[in-house]
PDB file of C-alpha atoms in Angstrom:
ATOM      1  CA  MET A   1     -91.210-116.287 -26.272  1.00 70.00           C
ATOM      2  CA  GLN A   2     -90.563-118.509 -23.408  1.00 70.00           C
ATOM      3  CA  GLU A   3     -86.789-119.715 -24.301  1.00 73.00           C
ATOM      4  CA  ILE A   4     -85.490-115.598 -25.141  1.00 67.00           C
ATOM      5  CA  PHE A   5     -87.600-114.664 -21.457  1.00 63.00           C
ATOM      6  CA  ASN A   6     -85.009-117.643 -19.600  1.00 71.00           C
ATOM      7  CA  ILE A   7     -81.773-116.307 -21.286  1.00 63.00           C
ATOM      8  CA  ARG A   8     -83.229-112.858 -21.078  1.00 62.00           C
ATOM      9  CA  GLN A   9     -80.264-111.847 -18.502  1.00 59.00           C
ATOM     10  CA  ARG A  10     -77.814-112.009 -22.135  1.00 58.00           C
ATOM     11  CA  TRP A  11     -79.505-110.025 -24.333  1.00 57.00           C
ATOM     12  CA  ILE A  12     -81.472-107.503 -21.552  1.00 58.00           C
ATOM     13  CA  PRO A  13     -78.175-105.377 -21.390  1.00 60.00           C
ATOM     14  CA  LEU A  14     -77.614-105.198 -25.073  1.00 58.00           C
ATOM     15  CA  TRP A  15     -80.808-102.465 -24.512  1.00 58.00           C
ATOM     16  CA  ASN A  16     -78.665-100.843 -22.008  1.00 61.00           C
ATOM     17  CA  ARG A  17     -75.380 -99.663 -23.469  1.00 63.00           C
ATOM     18  CA  GLU A  18     -75.978 -96.280 -24.158  1.00 59.00           C
ATOM     19  CA  THR A  19     -76.563 -95.810 -20.016  1.00 60.00           C
ATOM     20  CA  PHE A  20     -73.509 -94.868 -17.867  1.00 57.00           C
ATOM     21  CA  PHE A  21     -73.383 -97.986 -14.860  1.00 56.00           C
ATOM     22  CA  ALA A  22     -69.927 -97.984 -14.108  1.00 57.00           C
ATOM     23  CA  GLY A  23     -69.194-101.760 -15.359  1.00 60.00           C
ATOM     24  CA  MET A  24     -71.817-103.116 -12.707  1.00 60.00           C
ATOM     25  CA  ASN A  25     -75.051-105.294 -12.947  1.00 58.00           C
ATOM     26  CA  ASN A  26     -77.903-105.428 -10.241  1.00 52.00           C
ATOM     27  CA  THR A  27     -76.425-108.275  -8.434  1.00 50.00           C
ATOM     28  CA  GLY A  28     -72.965-106.574  -8.752  1.00 48.00           C
ATOM     29  CA  ARG A  29     -74.268-103.449  -7.095  1.00 50.00           C
ATOM     30  CA  SER A  30     -75.316-106.375  -4.209  1.00 49.00           C
ATOM     31  CA  GLU A  31     -72.383-108.372  -3.656  1.00 52.00           C
ATOM     32  CA  SER A  32     -70.098-105.472  -3.352  1.00 55.00           C
ATOM     33  CA  THR A  33     -71.646-103.914  -0.397  1.00 57.00           C
ATOM     34  CA  ASN A  34     -72.596-107.911   0.380  1.00 61.00           C
ATOM     35  CA  SER A  35     -68.514-108.804   0.485  1.00 63.00           C
ATOM     36  CA  PHE A  36     -67.250-105.030   2.340  1.00 61.00           C
ATOM     37  CA  PHE A  37     -70.241-105.437   4.916  1.00 62.00           C
ATOM     38  CA  ASN A  38     -69.820-108.809   5.645  1.00 62.00           C
ATOM     39  CA  GLY A  39     -66.615-108.057   7.697  1.00 61.00           C
ATOM     40  CA  TRP A  40     -67.446-106.064   9.936  1.00 61.00           C
ATOM     41  CA  LEU A  41     -71.740-106.986  10.213  1.00 65.00           C
ATOM     42  CA  PRO A  42     -73.149-110.398  11.229  1.00 66.00           C
ATOM     43  CA  ILE A  43     -76.295-110.722  10.507  1.00 66.00           C
ATOM     44  CA  THR A  44     -77.671-110.992  13.936  1.00 71.00           C
ATOM     45  CA  THR A  45     -75.582-106.989  14.503  1.00 69.00           C
ATOM     46  CA  GLY A  46     -78.070-104.649  16.364  1.00 71.00           C
ATOM     47  CA  LEU A  47     -79.133-100.896  15.796  1.00 69.00           C
ATOM     48  CA  TYR A  48     -76.121 -99.952  18.578  1.00 69.00           C
ATOM     49  CA  SER A  49     -73.183-101.780  17.542  1.00 71.00           C
ATOM     50  CA  PHE A  50     -73.810-101.621  13.660  1.00 70.00           C
ATOM     51  CA  VAL A  51     -73.952 -97.765  14.456  1.00 69.00           C
ATOM     52  CA  THR A  52     -70.269 -97.877  15.797  1.00 69.00           C
ATOM     53  CA  LYS A  53     -69.398-101.056  13.525  1.00 71.00           C
ATOM     54  CA  TYR A  54     -70.228 -98.349   9.927  1.00 70.00           C
ATOM     55  CA  GLU A  55     -67.987 -95.433  11.729  1.00 69.00           C
ATOM     56  CA  ALA A  56     -64.582 -98.118  11.857  1.00 72.00           C
ATOM     57  CA  ALA A  57     -65.869 -99.275   8.271  1.00 72.00           C
ATOM     58  CA  LEU A  58     -65.998 -95.748   7.258  1.00 69.00           C
ATOM     59  CA  ILE A  59     -62.868 -95.171   8.623  1.00 71.00           C
ATOM     60  CA  GLU A  60     -61.443 -98.529   7.070  1.00 72.00           C
ATOM     61  CA  VAL A  61     -62.216 -97.216   4.104  1.00 69.00           C
ATOM     62  CA  TYR A  62     -60.565 -93.912   4.142  1.00 68.00           C
ATOM     63  CA  GLU A  63     -56.743 -95.213   5.119  1.00 69.00           C
ATOM     64  CA  GLN A  64     -57.637 -98.076   2.325  1.00 70.00           C
ATOM     65  CA  GLU A  65     -58.123 -95.098   0.042  1.00 67.00           C
ATOM     66  CA  SER A  66     -55.121 -92.707   1.430  1.00 67.00           C
ATOM     67  CA  ALA A  67     -52.936 -96.168   0.630  1.00 67.00           C
ATOM     68  CA  GLU A  68     -54.406 -96.065  -2.901  1.00 65.00           C
ATOM     69  CA  ASP A  69     -53.772 -92.430  -3.247  1.00 64.00           C
ATOM     70  CA  PHE A  70     -49.829 -93.516  -2.067  1.00 62.00           C
ATOM     71  CA  ALA A  71     -49.911 -95.873  -4.776  1.00 63.00           C
ATOM     72  CA  LEU A  72     -51.576 -93.899  -7.655  1.00 61.00           C
ATOM     73  CA  GLU A  73     -48.145 -91.225  -6.937  1.00 59.00           C
ATOM     74  CA  HIS A  74     -45.666 -93.680  -5.938  1.00 54.00           C
ATOM     75  CA  ARG A  75     -45.340 -96.497  -8.067  1.00 61.00           C
ATOM     76  CA  TYR A  76     -44.295 -96.542 -11.858  1.00 59.00           C
ATOM     77  CA  ARG A  77     -47.117 -98.851 -14.310  1.00 67.00           C
ATOM     78  CA  GLN A  78     -44.705-100.271 -17.222  1.00 71.00           C
ATOM     79  CA  VAL A  79     -45.420 -99.367 -20.645  1.00 74.00           C
ATOM     80  CA  GLY A  80     -43.701 -99.886 -23.748  1.00 73.00           C
ATOM     81  CA  PRO A  81     -41.665 -96.632 -25.165  1.00 72.00           C
ATOM     82  CA  HIS A  82     -44.215 -96.807 -28.257  1.00 78.00           C
ATOM     83  CA  GLN A  83     -46.784 -96.798 -26.246  1.00 85.00           C
ATOM     84  CA  ALA A  84     -47.968 -93.369 -26.390  1.00 88.00           C
ATOM     85  CA  LEU A  85     -51.439 -93.893 -25.487  1.00 90.00           C
ATOM     86  CA  LEU A  86     -51.352 -95.621 -22.397  1.00 90.00           C
ATOM     87  CA  LYS A  87     -47.999 -93.487 -21.119  1.00 89.00           C
ATOM     88  CA  ASP A  88     -51.020 -90.615 -21.726  1.00 91.00           C
ATOM     89  CA  ALA A  89     -53.542 -93.075 -20.311  1.00 91.00           C
ATOM     90  CA  ALA A  90     -50.894 -93.372 -16.951  1.00 88.00           C
ATOM     91  CA  LYS A  91     -50.829 -90.102 -16.355  1.00 87.00           C
ATOM     92  CA  ILE A  92     -54.435 -89.727 -16.374  1.00 89.00           C
ATOM     93  CA  TYR A  93     -56.451 -92.906 -14.962  1.00 89.00           C
ATOM     94  CA  THR A  94     -56.894 -94.662 -11.147  1.00 86.00           C
ATOM     95  CA  ARG A  95     -54.623 -97.756 -10.797  1.00 85.00           C
ATOM     96  CA  ILE A  96     -57.712-100.072 -11.842  1.00 86.00           C
ATOM     97  CA  MET A  97     -59.035 -98.257 -14.422  1.00 89.00           C
ATOM     98  CA  PHE A  98     -55.469 -97.443 -16.239  1.00 90.00           C
ATOM     99  CA  HIS A  99     -55.184-101.674 -16.210  1.00 90.00           C
ATOM    100  CA  LYS A 100     -58.116-101.944 -17.644  1.00 92.00           C
ATOM    101  CA  LEU A 101     -57.712 -99.519 -20.593  1.00 93.00           C
ATOM    102  CA  GLN A 102     -54.284-101.762 -21.167  1.00 92.00           C
ATOM    103  CA  ASP A 103     -56.702-104.355 -21.474  1.00 93.00           C
ATOM    104  CA  GLN A 104     -58.498-102.936 -24.613  1.00 94.00           C
ATOM    105  CA  PHE A 105     -55.017-101.607 -25.965  1.00 92.00           C
ATOM    106  CA  ASP A 106     -54.304-105.046 -26.015  1.00 91.00           C
ATOM    107  CA  GLN A 107     -56.817-106.107 -28.373  1.00 92.00           C
ATOM    108  CA  VAL A 108     -56.620-103.496 -30.921  1.00 92.00           C
ATOM    109  CA  VAL A 109     -54.213-105.866 -33.546  1.00 91.00           C
ATOM    110  CA  ARG A 110     -57.093-107.288 -33.836  1.00 91.00           C
ATOM    111  CA  PHE A 111     -58.908-104.890 -35.706  1.00 94.00           C
ATOM    112  CA  VAL A 112     -58.529-103.084 -39.149  1.00 94.00           C
ATOM    113  CA  VAL A 113     -60.366 -99.466 -39.796  1.00 94.00           C
ATOM    114  CA  ILE A 114     -61.891 -99.048 -43.431  1.00 94.00           C
ATOM    115  CA  GLU A 115     -63.110 -95.638 -44.569  1.00 94.00           C
ATOM    116  CA  ARG A 116     -66.554 -95.356 -45.258  1.00 93.00           C
ATOM    117  CA  HIS A 117     -67.787 -91.507 -45.333  1.00 94.00           C
ATOM    118  CA  VAL A 118     -65.615 -89.098 -45.651  1.00 94.00           C
ATOM    119  CA  GLU A 119     -67.210 -85.206 -44.741  1.00 93.00           C
ATOM    120  CA  GLY A 120     -65.016 -82.537 -43.939  1.00 93.00           C
ATOM    121  CA  ASN A 121     -63.118 -83.577 -40.886  1.00 93.00           C
ATOM    122  CA  VAL A 122     -65.606 -86.138 -39.579  1.00 95.00           C
ATOM    123  CA  ARG A 123     -64.700 -89.599 -40.249  1.00 94.00           C
ATOM    124  CA  GLN A 124     -67.565 -92.265 -40.707  1.00 95.00           C
ATOM    125  CA  LEU A 125     -65.253 -95.819 -40.357  1.00 95.00           C
ATOM    126  CA  THR A 126     -65.941 -99.471 -40.065  1.00 94.00           C
ATOM    127  CA  VAL A 127     -63.694-101.418 -37.311  1.00 94.00           C
ATOM    128  CA  LYS A 128     -63.524-105.281 -38.194  1.00 93.00           C
ATOM    129  CA  SER A 129     -61.474-107.847 -36.299  1.00 91.00           C
ATOM    130  CA  HIS A 130     -59.509-109.963 -38.802  1.00 86.00           C
ATOM    131  CA  SER A 131     -58.610-112.821 -36.053  1.00 75.00           C
ATOM    132  CA  GLY A 132     -60.739-114.549 -33.322  1.00 68.00           C
ATOM    133  CA  ARG A 133     -64.185-114.393 -33.169  1.00 73.00           C
ATOM    134  CA  ALA A 134     -65.765-112.389 -36.031  1.00 79.00           C
ATOM    135  CA  GLU A 135     -66.712-108.696 -34.633  1.00 86.00           C
ATOM    136  CA  LEU A 136     -67.530-105.222 -36.608  1.00 91.00           C
ATOM    137  CA  PHE A 137     -68.501-101.878 -35.252  1.00 91.00           C
ATOM    138  CA  GLU A 138     -69.735 -98.650 -36.628  1.00 94.00           C
ATOM    139  CA  LEU A 139     -67.725 -95.415 -35.488  1.00 94.00           C
ATOM    140  CA  GLN A 140     -67.490 -91.351 -36.652  1.00 94.00           C
ATOM    141  CA  ILE A 141     -65.129 -89.204 -35.782  1.00 95.00           C
ATOM    142  CA  ASP A 142     -64.379 -86.184 -35.783  1.00 95.00           C
ATOM    143  CA  LEU A 143     -60.865 -85.375 -36.174  1.00 94.00           C
ATOM    144  CA  GLU A 144     -60.807 -81.208 -35.376  1.00 93.00           C
ATOM    145  CA  LYS A 145     -62.591 -81.366 -32.356  1.00 93.00           C
ATOM    146  CA  LEU A 146     -61.898 -85.228 -31.466  1.00 94.00           C
ATOM    147  CA  THR A 147     -65.330 -86.460 -30.327  1.00 94.00           C
ATOM    148  CA  GLY A 148     -67.350 -89.439 -31.666  1.00 93.00           C
ATOM    149  CA  ASN A 149     -68.454 -92.869 -30.692  1.00 93.00           C
ATOM    150  CA  CYS A 150     -68.752 -96.185 -31.373  1.00 92.00           C
ATOM    151  CA  GLY A 151     -71.449 -99.055 -31.909  1.00 90.00           C
ATOM    152  CA  TYR A 152     -69.682-101.015 -28.562  1.00 89.00           C
ATOM    153  CA  LYS A 153     -70.632 -97.999 -27.129  1.00 88.00           C
ATOM    154  CA  LEU A 154     -68.325 -99.368 -23.891  1.00 89.00           C
ATOM    155  CA  PHE A 155     -67.749 -95.719 -23.471  1.00 90.00           C
ATOM    156  CA  GLU A 156     -71.703 -94.498 -21.973  1.00 87.00           C
ATOM    157  CA  TYR A 157     -72.155 -98.370 -20.063  1.00 86.00           C
ATOM    158  CA  VAL A 158     -67.908 -98.330 -18.573  1.00 88.00           C
ATOM    159  CA  GLY A 159     -66.417 -94.446 -18.844  1.00 90.00           C
ATOM    160  CA  LEU A 160     -63.798 -95.864 -20.631  1.00 92.00           C
ATOM    161  CA  PRO A 161     -62.905 -95.588 -24.310  1.00 94.00           C
ATOM    162  CA  CYS A 162     -62.758 -99.419 -26.218  1.00 93.00           C
ATOM    163  CA  CYS A 163     -60.263-101.169 -28.427  1.00 94.00           C
ATOM    164  CA  HIS A 164     -62.423 -99.733 -30.947  1.00 94.00           C
ATOM    165  CA  LEU A 165     -61.714 -96.012 -30.552  1.00 95.00           C
ATOM    166  CA  LEU A 166     -58.200 -96.408 -29.533  1.00 95.00           C
ATOM    167  CA  LYS A 167     -57.560 -98.915 -32.610  1.00 95.00           C
ATOM    168  CA  VAL A 168     -58.685 -95.715 -34.716  1.00 95.00           C
ATOM    169  CA  PHE A 169     -56.929 -93.354 -32.257  1.00 95.00           C
ATOM    170  CA  SER A 170     -53.956 -95.115 -33.421  1.00 92.00           C
ATOM    171  CA  LYS A 171     -54.895 -95.167 -37.671  1.00 93.00           C
ATOM    172  CA  TYR A 172     -54.780 -91.146 -36.978  1.00 94.00           C
ATOM    173  CA  ASP A 173     -52.067 -90.625 -35.014  1.00 92.00           C
ATOM    174  CA  ILE A 174     -54.258 -89.095 -31.972  1.00 93.00           C
ATOM    175  CA  LEU A 175     -51.235 -89.780 -29.299  1.00 92.00           C
ATOM    176  CA  LYS A 176     -53.427 -88.236 -26.493  1.00 92.00           C
ATOM    177  CA  ILE A 177     -56.943 -89.761 -24.908  1.00 93.00           C
ATOM    178  CA  PRO A 178     -59.533 -87.035 -25.991  1.00 94.00           C
ATOM    179  CA  GLU A 179     -60.534 -85.431 -23.181  1.00 92.00           C
ATOM    180  CA  ALA A 180     -64.950 -86.092 -24.571  1.00 92.00           C
ATOM    181  CA  PHE A 181     -63.546 -90.091 -23.898  1.00 93.00           C
ATOM    182  CA  ILE A 182     -62.084 -88.985 -20.078  1.00 92.00           C
ATOM    183  CA  MET A 183     -64.689 -89.590 -17.629  1.00 89.00           C
ATOM    184  CA  THR A 184     -63.755 -87.814 -14.552  1.00 85.00           C
ATOM    185  CA  ARG A 185     -65.358 -90.327 -11.715  1.00 84.00           C
ATOM    186  CA  TRP A 186     -62.067 -92.984 -12.964  1.00 87.00           C
ATOM    187  CA  THR A 187     -58.542 -89.852 -12.571  1.00 87.00           C
ATOM    188  CA  ILE A 188     -56.237 -90.074 -10.538  1.00 81.00           C
ATOM    189  CA  GLY A 189     -57.301 -87.839  -6.979  1.00 72.00           C
ATOM    190  CA  ALA A 190     -61.055 -87.782  -8.488  1.00 71.00           C
ATOM    191  CA  ASN A 191     -62.187 -88.006  -4.853  1.00 66.00           C
ATOM    192  CA  LYS A 192     -59.649 -85.593  -3.480  1.00 62.00           C
ATOM    193  CA  PHE A 193     -62.185 -83.138  -2.588  1.00 55.00           C
ATOM    194  CA  SER A 194     -65.274 -84.746  -2.744  1.00 56.00           C
ATOM    195  CA  ARG A 195     -67.739 -84.373  -0.078  1.00 55.00           C
ATOM    196  CA  SER A 196     -71.269 -87.406   1.124  1.00 56.00           C
ATOM    197  CA  TYR A 197     -72.398 -84.968   3.696  1.00 54.00           C
ATOM    198  CA  ASP A 198     -74.313 -81.367   4.118  1.00 59.00           C
ATOM    199  CA  GLU A 199     -72.260 -78.528   6.353  1.00 61.00           C
ATOM    200  CA  SER A 200     -74.901 -78.394   8.882  1.00 62.00           C
ATOM    201  CA  GLN A 201     -73.924 -81.741  10.339  1.00 59.00           C
ATOM    202  CA  LEU A 202     -71.598 -80.320  12.044  1.00 62.00           C
ATOM    203  CA  GLU A 203     -73.730 -78.212  14.100  1.00 66.00           C
ATOM    204  CA  GLY A 204     -73.992 -79.289  17.325  1.00 62.00           C
ATOM    205  CA  ASP A 205     -71.709 -81.247  20.448  1.00 61.00           C
ATOM    206  CA  ASN A 206     -72.861 -85.010  19.110  1.00 56.00           C
ATOM    207  CA  LEU A 207     -70.367 -84.957  16.091  1.00 61.00           C
ATOM    208  CA  ARG A 208     -69.214 -88.795  14.602  1.00 65.00           C
ATOM    209  CA  HIS A 209     -65.389 -89.509  14.873  1.00 68.00           C
ATOM    210  CA  ALA A 210     -65.844 -90.513  10.745  1.00 64.00           C
ATOM    211  CA  LEU A 211     -67.673 -87.348  10.177  1.00 69.00           C
ATOM    212  CA  ARG A 212     -65.638 -84.943  12.026  1.00 74.00           C
ATOM    213  CA  HIS A 213     -62.561 -86.950  10.335  1.00 73.00           C
ATOM    214  CA  SER A 214     -63.694 -86.750   6.548  1.00 71.00           C
ATOM    215  CA  HIS A 215     -64.453 -83.209   7.221  1.00 75.00           C
ATOM    216  CA  LEU A 216     -60.945 -82.797   8.594  1.00 80.00           C
ATOM    217  CA  SER A 217     -59.338 -84.466   5.559  1.00 76.00           C
ATOM    218  CA  LEU A 218     -61.489 -82.684   2.728  1.00 75.00           C
ATOM    219  CA  ARG A 219     -60.055 -79.136   4.947  1.00 80.00           C
ATOM    220  CA  ALA A 220     -56.237 -80.714   5.205  1.00 82.00           C
ATOM    221  CA  SER A 221     -56.489 -81.670   1.800  1.00 77.00           C
ATOM    222  CA  ILE A 222     -57.597 -78.248   0.094  1.00 78.00           C
ATOM    223  CA  LEU A 223     -54.912 -76.216   1.804  1.00 84.00           C
ATOM    224  CA  PHE A 224     -52.274 -78.888   1.641  1.00 82.00           C
ATOM    225  CA  GLU A 225     -52.845 -78.654  -2.127  1.00 78.00           C
ATOM    226  CA  ARG A 226     -53.181 -74.105  -1.936  1.00 83.00           C
ATOM    227  CA  ALA A 227     -49.089 -74.865   0.552  1.00 85.00           C
ATOM    228  CA  SER A 228     -47.499 -77.053  -2.154  1.00 83.00           C
ATOM    229  CA  LYS A 229     -47.706 -74.857  -4.888  1.00 81.00           C
ATOM    230  CA  MET A 230     -45.013 -72.145  -3.574  1.00 86.00           C
ATOM    231  CA  LYS A 231     -41.951 -72.778  -1.403  1.00 88.00           C
ATOM    232  CA  GLU A 232     -42.468 -70.298   0.895  1.00 90.00           C
ATOM    233  CA  SER A 233     -46.178 -71.390   1.618  1.00 89.00           C
ATOM    234  CA  PHE A 234     -45.147 -75.057   1.838  1.00 89.00           C
ATOM    235  CA  ASP A 235     -42.962 -73.528   4.966  1.00 90.00           C
ATOM    236  CA  PHE A 236     -45.893 -71.457   6.817  1.00 91.00           C
ATOM    237  CA  ALA A 237     -47.587 -74.045   6.170  1.00 90.00           C
ATOM    238  CA  ILE A 238     -45.158 -76.259   8.117  1.00 91.00           C
ATOM    239  CA  LEU A 239     -44.364 -73.931  10.533  1.00 92.00           C
ATOM    240  CA  LYS A 240     -47.880 -73.811  11.681  1.00 90.00           C
ATOM    241  CA  LEU A 241     -48.355 -77.727  11.335  1.00 90.00           C
ATOM    242  CA  ASP A 242     -45.810 -77.826  14.322  1.00 90.00           C
ATOM    243  CA  GLU A 243     -47.809 -75.350  15.960  1.00 91.00           C
ATOM    244  CA  LEU A 244     -50.691 -77.291  15.637  1.00 89.00           C
ATOM    245  CA  GLU A 245     -49.357 -80.608  16.724  1.00 89.00           C
ATOM    246  CA  SER A 246     -47.760 -78.920  19.439  1.00 89.00           C
ATOM    247  CA  TYR A 247     -51.085 -77.564  21.038  1.00 89.00           C
ATOM    248  CA  LEU A 248     -52.955 -80.474  20.317  1.00 86.00           C
ATOM    249  CA  GLN A 249     -50.229 -82.422  22.626  1.00 87.00           C
ATOM    250  CA  ASN A 250     -50.371 -80.267  25.322  1.00 85.00           C
ATOM    251  CA  TYR A 251     -54.636 -79.919  25.191  1.00 81.00           C
ATOM    252  CA  ASP A 252     -54.936 -83.864  25.671  1.00 78.00           C
ATOM    253  CA  ASP A 253     -52.199 -83.831  27.605  1.00 77.00           C
ATOM    254  CA  ALA A 254     -54.616 -81.557  30.024  1.00 76.00           C
ATOM    255  CA  LEU A 255     -57.483 -83.316  29.848  1.00 69.00           C
ATOM    256  CA  THR A 256     -55.541 -86.595  31.081  1.00 72.00           C
ATOM    257  CA  GLN A 257     -54.881 -84.310  33.866  1.00 69.00           C
ATOM    258  CA  ILE A 258     -58.243 -83.872  34.922  1.00 66.00           C
ATOM    259  CA  ASP A 259     -59.206 -87.490  33.754  1.00 64.00           C
ATOM    260  CA  ALA A 260     -56.461 -89.104  36.017  1.00 62.00           C
ATOM    261  CA  SER A 261     -58.029 -86.041  39.434  1.00 63.00           C
ATOM    262  CA  GLN A 262     -61.330 -87.495  38.383  1.00 61.00           C
TER     263      GLN A 262
END
């Protein structure tokens, strides 16, 4: 029993496969957090310095997310001409998650699908490997509702369909990732209008720069989404942005003159 306990990190995760952990464990989460803050906050950082540097770190996160959003929109992902599922996935997932799904797709050729039982639109299947390490998983899929599950439970644990499900999709000519197997948090634009604060925090004069930046970004994103749908609203938005830019410039100039006179 002691030997089994000593290797618990190998078998305990198997009992948690039905719980979504984004594919991370406790160690991974702490290492990720440490990696982020170590670049900004040494262990000797005081409370005041922590607050100011934390705000700067948040701004860098916003900038990184903006750069990633730009890359998602303007960088094309290479997909073979006959890989319909991957073509669809490229329109759905962020770059990182797309590449993880692509890794699963590359393993599809290792498996064969065997139908065990058919009842109406529901198929009970076995997917097993014919090369490499021995693998065998039980699956169920409803071809009408396009729902189902796999014993490997990668979707439940990580939020992506596994290679076994992708193999079944290919077998039944399902050319798009079914909605039931798409986790919103991994999709393009999932954090577009997200907000992690209560609007009551916006009251008062002593607002932190990061919170002002976050709120303005959210409001602007929503307005730009509406304005981009029609040429007339787009032109109107550009006109008002020019007016706002001129107003802010005049306001900044006036403040500069006041500071200089003092």
